[in-house]
Coordinates of C-alpha atoms in Angstrom, one line a residue:
M283 CA -18.1 48.1 49.4
A284 CA -19.9 46.6 46.7
P285 CA -18.8 43.3 45.4
L286 CA -17.5 43.5 41.9
K287 CA -20.0 42.1 39.7
K288 CA -18.4 39.4 37.5
K289 CA -18.7 40.4 33.7
K290 CA -20.5 38.0 31.6
R291 CA -18.8 37.2 28.6
K292 CA -20.7 37.7 25.9
T293 CA -21.6 34.7 23.8
S294 CA -21.2 35.3 19.9
S295 CA -23.5 32.9 17.9
K296 CA -21.2 30.7 16.3
N297 CA -20.9 31.8 12.0
P298 CA -21.0 29.0 9.9
K299 CA -19.5 31.1 7.5
N300 CA -16.2 31.7 9.5
Q301 CA -16.4 27.8 10.9
A302 CA -16.2 26.6 7.6
E303 CA -13.0 29.1 6.5
Q304 CA -11.7 27.6 9.6
V305 CA -12.2 24.2 8.9
D306 CA -10.8 24.7 5.3
F307 CA -7.8 26.6 6.6
K308 CA -6.9 23.4 8.9
T309 CA -7.5 21.3 5.9
K310 CA -4.5 23.3 3.6
I311 CA -2.5 22.9 6.5
A312 CA -3.0 19.0 7.0
Q313 CA -2.8 18.8 3.2
K314 CA 0.5 20.8 3.2
R315 CA 2.1 18.6 5.6
Q316 CA 1.3 15.5 4.0
A317 CA 2.5 16.8 0.8
R318 CA 6.0 17.6 3.0
E319 CA 5.7 14.3 4.4
A320 CA 5.6 12.5 0.8
R321 CA 8.1 14.7 -0.6
K322 CA 10.5 13.8 2.3
N323 CA 9.7 10.3 1.8
L324 CA 10.5 10.1 -2.3
L325 CA 13.5 11.8 -1.4
G326 CA 14.5 9.2 1.1
A327 CA 13.6 7.0 -1.2
I328 CA 15.9 8.7 -4.4
F329 CA 18.6 8.5 -1.9
S330 CA 18.8 5.1 -0.4
S331 CA 18.2 3.9 -4.4
I332 CA 21.6 5.5 -5.3
F333 CA 23.0 4.2 -2.0
C334 CA 22.1 0.5 -3.5
L335 CA 23.8 1.0 -7.0
I336 CA 26.4 2.4 -5.2
V337 CA 27.4 0.0 -2.9
F338 CA 26.4 -3.1 -4.6
G339 CA 26.1 -2.1 -8.7
I340 CA 29.7 -0.8 -8.6
P341 CA 31.5 -3.8 -7.4
L342 CA 29.6 -6.2 -9.5
M343 CA 30.4 -4.4 -12.7
L344 CA 34.2 -4.4 -11.5
T345 CA 33.9 -8.1 -10.7
V346 CA 31.3 -9.8 -12.5
G347 CA 30.0 -8.0 -15.4
V348 CA 28.8 -4.3 -16.1
K349 CA 25.6 -5.7 -17.5
E350 CA 25.0 -8.0 -14.4
G351 CA 26.3 -5.1 -12.3
I352 CA 24.0 -2.5 -14.0
M353 CA 20.8 -4.7 -13.6
V354 CA 21.3 -5.5 -9.6
G355 CA 22.2 -2.1 -8.7
I356 CA 19.4 -0.6 -10.7
G357 CA 17.3 -3.8 -9.5
I358 CA 17.6 -3.6 -5.6
P359 CA 16.2 0.2 -5.5
I360 CA 13.4 -0.7 -8.2
L361 CA 12.3 -3.6 -5.2
F362 CA 12.5 -1.1 -2.9
L363 CA 10.8 2.0 -4.4
S364 CA 8.3 -0.8 -5.9
Y365 CA 7.4 -1.7 -1.9
K366 CA 7.0 2.0 -0.8
Y367 CA 4.8 3.0 -3.7
P368 CA 2.6 0.0 -4.7
R369 CA 0.0 2.1 -6.6
Q370 CA 3.1 3.8 -9.0
A371 CA 4.4 0.4 -9.4
L372 CA 1.4 -1.6 -10.4
W373 CA 1.0 1.7 -13.2
V374 CA 4.9 1.0 -14.3
F375 CA 4.3 -2.8 -14.5
L376 CA 1.2 -2.4 -17.1
I377 CA 3.5 0.1 -18.9
Y378 CA 6.3 -2.2 -19.2
I379 CA 4.4 -5.2 -20.3
P380 CA 4.0 -4.6 -23.9
F381 CA 8.3 -3.1 -24.6
G382 CA 9.3 -5.8 -22.8
G383 CA 10.8 -7.9 -25.5
T384 CA 11.9 -4.9 -27.2
I385 CA 14.2 -4.4 -23.6
T386 CA 14.9 -7.9 -23.4
Y387 CA 16.5 -8.1 -27.2
S388 CA 17.7 -4.7 -27.2
I389 CA 19.6 -4.3 -24.1
G390 CA 19.9 -7.8 -22.2
G391 CA 20.5 -9.9 -25.7
G392 CA 17.7 -12.2 -24.4
S393 CA 18.7 -12.7 -21.0
V394 CA 16.2 -14.6 -19.3
V395 CA 16.7 -12.3 -16.3
L396 CA 15.5 -9.5 -18.2
Q397 CA 12.0 -11.5 -19.0
L398 CA 11.5 -11.9 -15.3
V399 CA 12.0 -7.8 -14.8
K400 CA 8.2 -7.4 -14.4
D401 CA 7.6 -9.2 -11.3
V402 CA 10.7 -6.6 -10.1
F403 CA 7.5 -4.5 -9.8
Y404 CA 4.6 -6.8 -9.4
I405 CA 5.4 -8.8 -6.5
P406 CA 6.9 -6.0 -4.2
A407 CA 3.9 -3.9 -4.8
L408 CA 1.8 -7.5 -4.0
I409 CA 3.1 -7.9 -0.7
K410 CA 2.7 -4.1 0.4
I411 CA -1.1 -4.3 -0.5
I412 CA -1.5 -7.5 1.3
Q413 CA 0.0 -5.9 4.3
E414 CA -2.0 -3.2 4.1
R415 CA -5.7 -5.3 3.6
S416 CA -4.3 -7.4 6.7
R417 CA -4.0 -4.2 8.7
K418 CA -7.0 -2.9 8.1
R419 CA -9.0 -6.8 8.1
L420 CA -9.8 -6.2 4.6
P421 CA -10.1 -9.4 2.7
I422 CA -7.0 -10.8 0.8
L423 CA -9.0 -12.8 -1.5
I424 CA -10.2 -11.5 -4.3
P425 CA -13.3 -12.4 -5.2
K426 CA -13.8 -14.7 -1.9
K427 CA -16.6 -16.9 -3.3
I428 CA -13.7 -18.6 -5.4
K429 CA -12.2 -20.3 -2.2
P430 CA -14.1 -23.9 -2.5
T431 CA -12.3 -24.0 -6.7
L432 CA -9.1 -22.7 -5.6
T433 CA -8.4 -24.8 -2.8
I434 CA -9.2 -27.7 -4.7
L435 CA -6.8 -26.6 -7.7
L436 CA -4.5 -26.1 -5.3
I437 CA -4.1 -29.3 -4.0
C438 CA -3.9 -31.2 -7.3
C439 CA -1.2 -28.7 -7.9
F440 CA 0.3 -29.7 -4.6
L441 CA 0.2 -33.1 -5.3
T442 CA 1.7 -33.2 -8.2
L443 CA 4.7 -30.9 -7.2
M444 CA 5.2 -33.5 -4.4
T445 CA 4.9 -37.1 -5.8
V446 CA 6.1 -35.9 -9.3
N447 CA 8.7 -32.8 -9.4
T448 CA 10.2 -33.7 -6.1
L449 CA 10.4 -37.6 -6.4
Q450 CA 12.2 -36.8 -10.0
Q451 CA 14.7 -35.0 -8.5
F452 CA 16.1 -37.5 -6.2
L453 CA 16.9 -39.5 -9.8
P454 CA 20.1 -39.8 -11.3
V455 CA 21.1 -36.9 -14.0
C456 CA 20.5 -38.3 -17.6
D457 CA 23.9 -39.3 -19.3
E458 CA 23.0 -39.1 -23.0
T459 CA 26.2 -40.6 -24.5
N460 CA 26.4 -43.5 -22.1
P461 CA 22.7 -44.3 -20.8
V462 CA 22.0 -46.8 -18.3
L463 CA 19.4 -49.3 -19.4
I464 CA 17.5 -51.5 -17.3
Q465 CA 15.3 -54.4 -18.2
S466 CA 11.6 -53.8 -18.2
P467 CA 9.3 -55.9 -15.9
L468 CA 6.3 -56.3 -18.5
T469 CA 7.7 -56.5 -21.7
G470 CA 11.7 -58.2 -20.8
E471 CA 12.9 -55.5 -23.0
L472 CA 16.0 -53.1 -22.0
I473 CA 15.1 -49.4 -21.3
K474 CA 16.2 -46.7 -20.2
A475 CA 16.7 -45.9 -16.5
P476 CA 14.6 -43.4 -15.3
C477 CA 16.5 -40.0 -14.7
R478 CA 15.7 -36.6 -14.5
K479 CA 17.2 -33.6 -17.6
G480 CA 17.4 -30.7 -15.0
L481 CA 16.3 -29.3 -11.8
T482 CA 12.5 -30.6 -11.7
F483 CA 11.5 -29.1 -8.5
L484 CA 12.2 -25.7 -9.0
Q485 CA 11.1 -26.6 -12.8
G486 CA 7.7 -27.3 -11.1
L487 CA 7.6 -24.4 -9.1
F488 CA 8.3 -21.7 -11.6
G489 CA 5.6 -24.2 -13.7
L490 CA 3.3 -23.0 -10.3
K491 CA 4.1 -19.6 -10.4
V492 CA 3.7 -19.4 -14.7
L493 CA -0.2 -21.5 -13.9
L494 CA -1.0 -19.5 -11.2
G495 CA 1.6 -16.7 -9.9
Y496 CA -0.7 -13.3 -11.7
F497 CA -3.9 -14.5 -10.1
P498 CA -3.2 -12.2 -7.2
L499 CA -3.4 -9.9 -9.8
A500 CA -7.1 -9.5 -9.3
L501 CA -6.5 -8.3 -5.9
C502 CA -4.1 -5.6 -7.0
A503 CA -6.5 -4.8 -9.6
Y504 CA -9.2 -4.4 -7.1
Y505 CA -7.2 -2.3 -5.0
L506 CA -5.6 0.1 -7.7
I507 CA -9.2 0.9 -9.6
E508 CA -10.7 2.9 -6.8
D509 CA -13.7 4.6 -8.8
K510 CA -14.5 5.9 -12.3
K511 CA -11.7 8.3 -12.9
K512 CA -8.9 5.7 -12.0
L513 CA -10.7 3.4 -14.5
F514 CA -11.2 5.7 -17.2
F515 CA -7.5 6.4 -16.7
L516 CA -6.4 2.9 -16.9
G517 CA -8.8 2.3 -20.1
R518 CA -7.0 5.8 -21.7
L519 CA -3.7 4.4 -20.8
L520 CA -4.2 1.3 -22.2
V521 CA -5.1 3.1 -25.5
V522 CA -2.1 5.6 -25.8
L523 CA 0.0 2.0 -25.6
T524 CA -1.6 0.3 -28.0
I525 CA -1.3 3.2 -30.6
I526 CA 2.5 3.6 -29.8
C527 CA 2.7 0.0 -29.8
C528 CA 0.7 -0.4 -33.7
L529 CA 2.7 2.6 -34.5
L530 CA 5.8 0.9 -34.1
G531 CA 4.4 -2.5 -35.4
L532 CA 3.7 -0.4 -39.0
V533 CA 7.4 0.9 -38.8
Q534 CA 8.9 -2.3 -38.5
Y535 CA 6.9 -4.1 -41.8
W536 CA 7.7 -0.4 -43.5
M537 CA 11.4 -1.3 -42.7
L538 CA 11.0 -4.9 -44.1
K539 CA 9.3 -3.8 -47.3
S540 CA 11.6 -1.2 -48.0
G541 CA 14.8 -3.2 -47.7
R542 CA 15.9 -1.7 -44.6
C543 CA 15.6 -4.5 -42.6
L544 CA 16.1 -7.9 -45.0
G545 CA 14.0 -10.3 -42.5
T546 CA 14.4 -14.1 -43.7
R547 CA 14.8 -13.2 -47.4
N548 CA 18.7 -14.3 -47.8
E549 CA 18.0 -17.5 -46.2
S550 CA 17.4 -20.5 -47.5
G551 CA 16.0 -24.2 -47.4
V552 CA 13.9 -24.7 -44.0
Q553 CA 15.0 -21.1 -42.9
L554 CA 12.8 -19.2 -45.1
Y555 CA 10.1 -20.6 -43.0
K556 CA 11.1 -20.5 -39.4
A557 CA 11.2 -16.8 -37.5
S558 CA 14.6 -16.3 -36.6
L559 CA 16.2 -14.3 -34.2
E560 CA 18.9 -13.1 -36.3
A561 CA 16.5 -11.5 -38.6
R562 CA 15.1 -9.1 -36.0
C563 CA 14.5 -5.7 -37.2
F564 CA 14.0 -2.4 -35.1
I565 CA 11.4 -3.7 -32.4
G566 CA 10.8 -6.8 -30.8
G567 CA 12.6 -10.5 -31.2
S568 CA 12.4 -13.4 -33.7
L569 CA 10.5 -13.0 -36.7
L570 CA 9.7 -14.5 -40.6
Y571 CA 9.5 -12.5 -43.5
S572 CA 10.0 -14.2 -46.7
P573 CA 7.0 -12.1 -49.0
E574 CA 8.5 -14.3 -52.1
F575 CA 6.9 -17.4 -50.1
G576 CA 4.1 -15.8 -48.7
Q577 CA 5.5 -15.9 -45.0
I578 CA 4.9 -13.2 -42.6
R579 CA 5.1 -13.3 -39.4
L580 CA 5.9 -10.1 -37.4
P581 CA 6.4 -9.7 -33.7
G582 CA 6.1 -6.0 -32.7
T583 CA 7.4 -5.0 -29.9
F584 CA 6.8 -8.5 -28.4
V585 CA 9.3 -11.3 -28.1
S586 CA 7.7 -13.1 -30.9
P587 CA 5.0 -13.4 -33.6
W588 CA 2.5 -15.4 -31.2
H589 CA 3.0 -12.9 -28.5
W590 CA 2.4 -9.9 -30.8
G591 CA -0.8 -11.6 -32.4
W592 CA -2.7 -12.1 -28.5
F593 CA -1.6 -8.5 -27.8
L594 CA -3.3 -7.6 -30.9
V595 CA -6.6 -9.7 -29.7
A596 CA -6.4 -8.4 -26.6
H597 CA -5.9 -4.7 -27.3
A598 CA -9.1 -5.3 -29.8
A599 CA -11.0 -5.6 -27.0
I600 CA -9.5 -2.8 -24.5
S601 CA -10.0 0.1 -27.9
Y602 CA -13.6 -0.7 -28.3
T603 CA -13.8 -0.8 -24.8
V604 CA -12.7 2.7 -24.3
T605 CA -14.6 4.2 -28.0
F606 CA -17.4 3.0 -26.4
S607 CA -17.2 4.2 -22.7
E608 CA -15.8 7.5 -23.8
M609 CA -18.3 8.1 -26.4
I610 CA -21.7 7.6 -24.0
N611 CA -19.8 9.7 -21.8
S612 CA -18.9 12.7 -23.8
F613 CA -23.0 12.6 -25.4
R614 CA -24.3 12.2 -22.0
E615 CA -22.3 15.4 -21.2
N616 CA -23.3 17.3 -24.2
L617 CA -20.0 16.8 -25.9
Q618 CA -17.6 17.1 -23.4
K619 CA -13.6 17.6 -24.9
T620 CA -11.9 15.5 -22.9
S621 CA -14.1 11.9 -22.9
L622 CA -14.7 13.0 -27.1
F623 CA -10.9 13.3 -27.4
W624 CA -10.4 9.8 -25.9
G625 CA -13.1 8.4 -28.1
I626 CA -11.3 9.5 -30.9
A627 CA -8.5 8.2 -29.6
G628 CA -10.0 5.1 -29.5
L629 CA -11.5 4.6 -32.6
I630 CA -7.5 5.4 -33.6
S631 CA -6.4 2.6 -31.6
M632 CA -9.2 0.2 -33.0
I633 CA -8.0 1.2 -36.7
L634 CA -4.5 1.0 -35.6
V635 CA -5.4 -2.6 -34.0
L636 CA -7.3 -3.9 -37.3
I637 CA -4.4 -3.1 -39.4
N638 CA -1.7 -4.8 -37.6
A639 CA -4.0 -7.9 -37.5
I640 CA -3.9 -7.6 -40.9
I641 CA 0.2 -7.4 -41.7
C642 CA 1.3 -9.5 -38.8
G643 CA 0.9 -12.6 -40.5
Q644 CA -0.9 -14.1 -37.6
R645 CA -4.3 -16.4 -39.1
L646 CA -5.5 -16.2 -35.2
A647 CA -4.9 -12.2 -34.8
F648 CA -6.8 -11.8 -38.3
I649 CA -9.8 -13.8 -37.6
L650 CA -10.2 -12.7 -34.0
V651 CA -9.6 -9.0 -34.3
P652 CA -12.8 -8.3 -36.4
S653 CA -15.0 -11.2 -34.8
I654 CA -14.4 -9.5 -31.0
Y655 CA -15.4 -6.3 -32.9
L656 CA -18.7 -7.5 -34.4
V657 CA -19.4 -9.3 -31.0
L658 CA -19.0 -6.1 -28.8
L659 CA -20.9 -3.8 -30.8
I660 CA -23.8 -6.8 -30.3
L661 CA -22.7 -6.8 -27.1
S662 CA -23.2 -2.6 -26.6
F663 CA -26.3 -2.2 -28.1
L664 CA -27.9 -5.0 -25.5
L665 CA -26.2 -2.6 -22.6
L666 CA -27.5 0.0 -23.8
S667 CA -31.2 -1.2 -24.7
T668 CA -31.5 -3.2 -20.8
A669 CA -29.5 -0.6 -19.3
Q670 CA -32.7 1.0 -16.8
G671 CA -35.9 -0.4 -18.2
S672 CA -37.4 -1.9 -21.3
N673 CA -40.3 0.5 -22.4
L674 CA -40.1 1.9 -25.7
K675 CA -39.5 5.5 -24.7
Q676 CA -36.8 4.7 -22.7
L677 CA -35.0 2.4 -25.7
F678 CA -35.5 5.1 -28.1
L679 CA -33.6 7.5 -25.8
K680 CA -31.4 5.0 -25.5
L681 CA -30.5 4.0 -29.0
K682 CA -30.6 7.8 -29.6
H683 CA -26.7 7.8 -27.5
L684 CA -26.4 4.5 -29.9
I685 CA -27.1 5.8 -33.0
P686 CA -24.2 8.3 -33.3
V687 CA -21.3 5.6 -31.5
L688 CA -22.3 3.1 -34.3
I689 CA -22.2 5.6 -36.9
G690 CA -19.1 6.9 -35.7
V691 CA -17.3 3.4 -35.5
G692 CA -18.9 2.1 -38.5
V693 CA -17.4 5.5 -40.3
F694 CA -13.9 5.0 -38.9
I695 CA -13.3 1.3 -39.4
I696 CA -14.5 1.7 -42.9
I697 CA -11.9 4.9 -42.8
G698 CA -9.3 2.5 -41.5
G699 CA -10.2 -0.3 -44.2
V700 CA -9.5 2.5 -47.3
A701 CA -6.4 3.6 -45.5
A702 CA -5.0 -0.3 -45.2
L703 CA -5.7 -1.2 -49.1
S704 CA -4.5 1.8 -50.3
F705 CA -1.3 2.2 -48.1
F706 CA -0.6 -2.1 -48.6
N707 CA -2.4 -2.7 -52.2
P708 CA -5.6 -4.5 -52.9
D709 CA -3.0 -7.4 -53.6
F710 CA -1.4 -7.4 -50.4
I711 CA -5.3 -7.9 -48.8
Q712 CA -6.0 -11.1 -50.7
E713 CA -2.7 -12.4 -50.7
R714 CA -3.3 -12.4 -46.7
Y715 CA -6.9 -13.6 -47.2
E716 CA -5.6 -16.8 -49.3
S717 CA -2.9 -17.4 -47.2
F718 CA -5.3 -18.0 -44.2
L719 CA -7.5 -20.1 -46.3
S720 CA -4.4 -22.1 -47.7
R721 CA -2.7 -22.3 -44.4
W722 CA -6.1 -23.5 -42.5
A723 CA -6.5 -26.0 -45.4
A724 CA -3.0 -27.3 -45.1
S725 CA -3.4 -27.4 -41.1
N726 CA -6.8 -27.4 -39.7
P727 CA -6.5 -26.2 -36.4
L728 CA -9.0 -28.1 -35.0
D729 CA -7.8 -31.5 -36.3
F730 CA -4.1 -30.4 -34.5
M731 CA -5.6 -29.8 -31.5
S732 CA -7.8 -32.8 -30.8
E733 CA -4.2 -34.7 -31.9
Q734 CA -2.5 -32.9 -29.4
I735 CA -5.6 -33.8 -26.5
N736 CA -5.4 -37.7 -28.1
L737 CA -1.5 -37.4 -27.7
V738 CA -1.6 -36.4 -24.3
L739 CA -4.3 -38.6 -22.9
D740 CA -2.7 -41.7 -24.4
N741 CA -0.1 -41.1 -22.2
S742 CA -1.2 -39.4 -19.1
R743 CA -0.9 -40.1 -15.0
I744 CA -3.2 -39.4 -12.6
F745 CA -1.3 -36.2 -11.4
G746 CA 0.5 -35.9 -14.5
K747 CA 4.2 -35.8 -15.3
G748 CA 5.1 -32.7 -13.2
L749 CA 4.2 -28.6 -13.4
G750 CA 6.7 -27.1 -15.7
E751 CA 7.5 -30.2 -17.6
A752 CA 5.4 -28.6 -21.0
T753 CA 6.0 -25.1 -19.6
S754 CA 7.9 -22.8 -22.4
S755 CA 9.2 -20.3 -19.7
A756 CA 10.3 -23.1 -17.5
R757 CA 13.2 -24.4 -20.4
F758 CA 16.2 -22.6 -19.0
L759 CA 15.8 -24.9 -15.7
G760 CA 15.3 -28.3 -17.9
D761 CA 14.0 -30.3 -20.9
I762 CA 10.3 -29.7 -21.6
Y763 CA 8.2 -31.5 -24.0
F764 CA 6.5 -28.7 -26.4
L765 CA 2.8 -28.7 -26.7
E766 CA 1.2 -25.8 -28.3
T767 CA -2.3 -26.2 -27.2
Y768 CA -3.2 -25.0 -24.0
H769 CA -5.3 -27.6 -22.6
A770 CA -3.2 -30.1 -23.7
K771 CA -0.3 -29.0 -21.8
I772 CA -2.5 -28.6 -18.7
I773 CA -3.4 -32.1 -19.0
Y774 CA 0.1 -33.3 -19.6
E775 CA 1.7 -31.7 -16.5
I776 CA -1.2 -32.2 -13.8
G777 CA -3.2 -34.4 -15.3
V778 CA -7.1 -35.0 -16.2
V779 CA -8.3 -34.7 -12.7
G780 CA -5.9 -31.4 -12.0
F781 CA -6.9 -30.8 -15.4
F782 CA -10.7 -30.5 -14.3
A783 CA -10.1 -28.9 -11.0
F784 CA -8.4 -25.9 -13.5
M785 CA -11.4 -25.5 -15.7
G786 CA -13.5 -25.5 -12.8
F787 CA -11.7 -22.9 -11.5
L788 CA -11.8 -20.4 -14.6
T789 CA -15.1 -21.5 -14.9
H790 CA -16.5 -20.5 -11.6
L791 CA -14.2 -17.0 -12.1
L792 CA -16.1 -16.6 -15.3
M793 CA -19.5 -16.8 -13.3
L794 CA -18.1 -14.4 -10.7
T795 CA -17.3 -11.8 -13.3
F796 CA -20.5 -12.1 -15.2
K797 CA -22.7 -11.7 -12.2
A798 CA -20.7 -8.7 -11.3
Y799 CA -20.9 -6.7 -14.5
R800 CA -24.2 -7.7 -15.0
S801 CA -25.5 -6.1 -12.0
V802 CA -23.5 -2.5 -13.4
R803 CA -26.4 0.0 -14.1
N804 CA -24.4 3.0 -15.8
P805 CA -23.4 1.6 -19.3
G806 CA -19.9 3.4 -20.2
I807 CA -19.0 1.5 -16.6
A808 CA -20.5 -1.8 -17.6
S809 CA -19.2 -1.4 -21.4
Y810 CA -15.5 -2.3 -19.8
G811 CA -16.9 -5.3 -18.0
A812 CA -18.5 -6.7 -20.6
S813 CA -15.8 -6.2 -23.2
F814 CA -13.1 -7.6 -20.3
W815 CA -15.7 -10.6 -19.9
V816 CA -15.5 -11.5 -23.7
F817 CA -12.1 -11.3 -24.0
M818 CA -11.7 -13.9 -20.9
V819 CA -13.9 -16.1 -22.4
I820 CA -12.2 -16.5 -25.4
I821 CA -8.6 -17.0 -23.6
T822 CA -10.4 -20.0 -21.1
Y823 CA -12.2 -21.6 -23.5
L824 CA -9.9 -21.3 -26.7
P825 CA -7.3 -24.4 -26.7
Y826 CA -5.1 -22.9 -29.6
W827 CA -1.3 -22.3 -28.3
Y828 CA -1.2 -21.3 -24.6
P829 CA -1.4 -17.4 -24.5
M830 CA -2.3 -17.7 -20.4
D831 CA 1.5 -18.7 -20.5
T832 CA 2.5 -15.7 -22.1
D833 CA 2.8 -11.7 -22.2
P834 CA 0.3 -9.9 -22.5
V835 CA -2.6 -12.5 -21.9
G836 CA -1.1 -13.9 -18.6
V837 CA -1.3 -11.0 -16.9
Y838 CA -4.2 -8.7 -18.9
Y839 CA -6.4 -12.2 -17.8
W840 CA -6.5 -12.0 -14.0
F841 CA -5.5 -8.3 -14.0
F842 CA -9.4 -8.0 -15.9
A843 CA -11.1 -10.1 -13.6
G844 CA -10.2 -7.5 -10.7
V845 CA -11.4 -4.8 -12.3
I846 CA -14.7 -6.5 -13.3
L847 CA -15.3 -7.4 -9.9
K848 CA -14.1 -4.3 -8.2
L849 CA -17.5 -2.4 -11.0
P850 CA -20.2 -3.0 -8.9
E851 CA -18.6 -0.9 -6.1
I852 CA -17.3 1.6 -8.3
D853 CA -21.4 2.1 -10.2
K854 CA -22.8 2.5 -6.4
L855 CA -20.3 5.7 -6.2
E856 CA -21.8 7.1 -9.4
L857 CA -25.2 6.6 -8.6
P858 CA -27.2 10.2 -8.2
L859 CA -28.4 11.0 -4.5
P860 CA -32.4 10.7 -4.6
D861 CA -34.2 13.4 -4.1
K862 CA -37.6 14.3 -2.7
E863 CA -39.9 16.4 -4.8
N864 CA -42.8 18.0 -4.1
S865 CA -46.3 18.2 -5.9
Q866 CA -45.0 20.8 -8.5
G867 CA -41.5 19.1 -8.5
K868 CA -39.5 21.2 -7.3
K869 CA -36.9 19.9 -5.0
L870 CA -37.3 20.4 -1.4
K871 CA -33.8 22.4 -0.4
F872 CA -34.0 22.4 3.4
K873 CA -33.1 18.7 3.0
R874 CA -30.1 19.3 1.7
K875 CA -28.9 22.0 3.9
K876 CA -29.8 19.8 6.7
I877 CA -27.8 17.4 5.4
S878 CA -24.4 19.9 4.4
W879 CA -24.5 21.2 8.1
T880 CA -24.1 17.6 9.6

């Protein structure tokens, strides 16, 4: 019997189409599995949050108070969710900042706890990001080259905290009614014995948190903004926030002007010239509205007029950036509708910022907002003219894209100015201008800043007088020395050596961010870096008031630094793939096919 022959299996050549379908099918299954897991995790997080609210919130509501119980019951779940979903927490963090002042005074009555609510989103998200990057062995310090100047600054702060704040904590508490007198070893006269007026060590820790606590936001921004899509989403989100806040600011002004809110008109004496929380109207916190005496200081959605003024300065740069980038993107893609829509939205936000800068009564916003527009307009021209070459033909092609943008910006700003004049009447604009000049003449900011610097230099110590000792937000931990200029405040707290360490650190950061944004070749992306960098320069070297200690500037400064440092990587993702061309100028397709099979 002949042995059975084994039938050879027919080896069919693999069909690329079937392979592609199989891969696509597996991808869909994996995506569905991930979606199921995400829904499961989200439901688990929601149930855990409800459990925390019931277990912690309700007992506290019954024993301590309703407000405290609600805050703890909601705060614990937010901490958990922010740690679980760090990206979403950071977006909520950015959204909350412009409305924090309104929420603080509308719900919490100015509670200190509510003023720190934003950290409930920020700190857990930061911890999760650090853990993720440590697990993946990615750098945590962003930028890495900042390490030398940051180390020097931290050493200065640590020395101040240990030698000043900690030693003061061991002094007896001051008794104003019956002060202890001792004999001065120098003059022999009786002087008050050294004592402390608060929790100086905790005040020092809080002062350090205010000084450098949001520096890790650079890492958060670097982690959050992954590509051009996220970058443009950030700009569009900030434009939406700008429009909402500015419209609310206009409503606040209209309510005061129409008499629905009295403001400070019924006050007498000195109170006619002071912002008051009792005069609060619709949104925000304390305001001053005595138009008969030329006194108008509006807080917008923030806790005070100063905060609102700096918000307008920051969002002047943001709104211009989005307008320019979206318009460039729209013209490059043959008037693509989405970019055109957001470009127009950016123009509207520019006009609203300009109008609010006129009516808010803050001379800083009144002068800086139009100045920022002008500087950024010039910088935009330079970005386009030096983007990819310098010959005349390329320059003409770049100007072709620039001209519609310039015309659009000019037309809309003119329309906005006309609308402002018709809405507020010409007398009001003239009145604001004259008020600005009279206030400048009565209290020259340059003289005021030099007086404050000389004052702290005459009484300075080598390590300063303690972190937090001149920080306005640390006053709930003890008495503070109120200074209205930022650089004087830094000298007072950490001394002259600490001041130079701090300014060296900020200058080093500016150099690194400048180098980063100048390496970007895409003008639409580079405009974000240019605008954010100009904003950082203004905040770093302008000594008037203390914007880096307060919202939103204290957040935007570090966040924008992280965004700028990420731009070179985003720019690389947007570079087109190099294509080889034959002698007729036709692209060779076989190379592309070969790449696509691997």
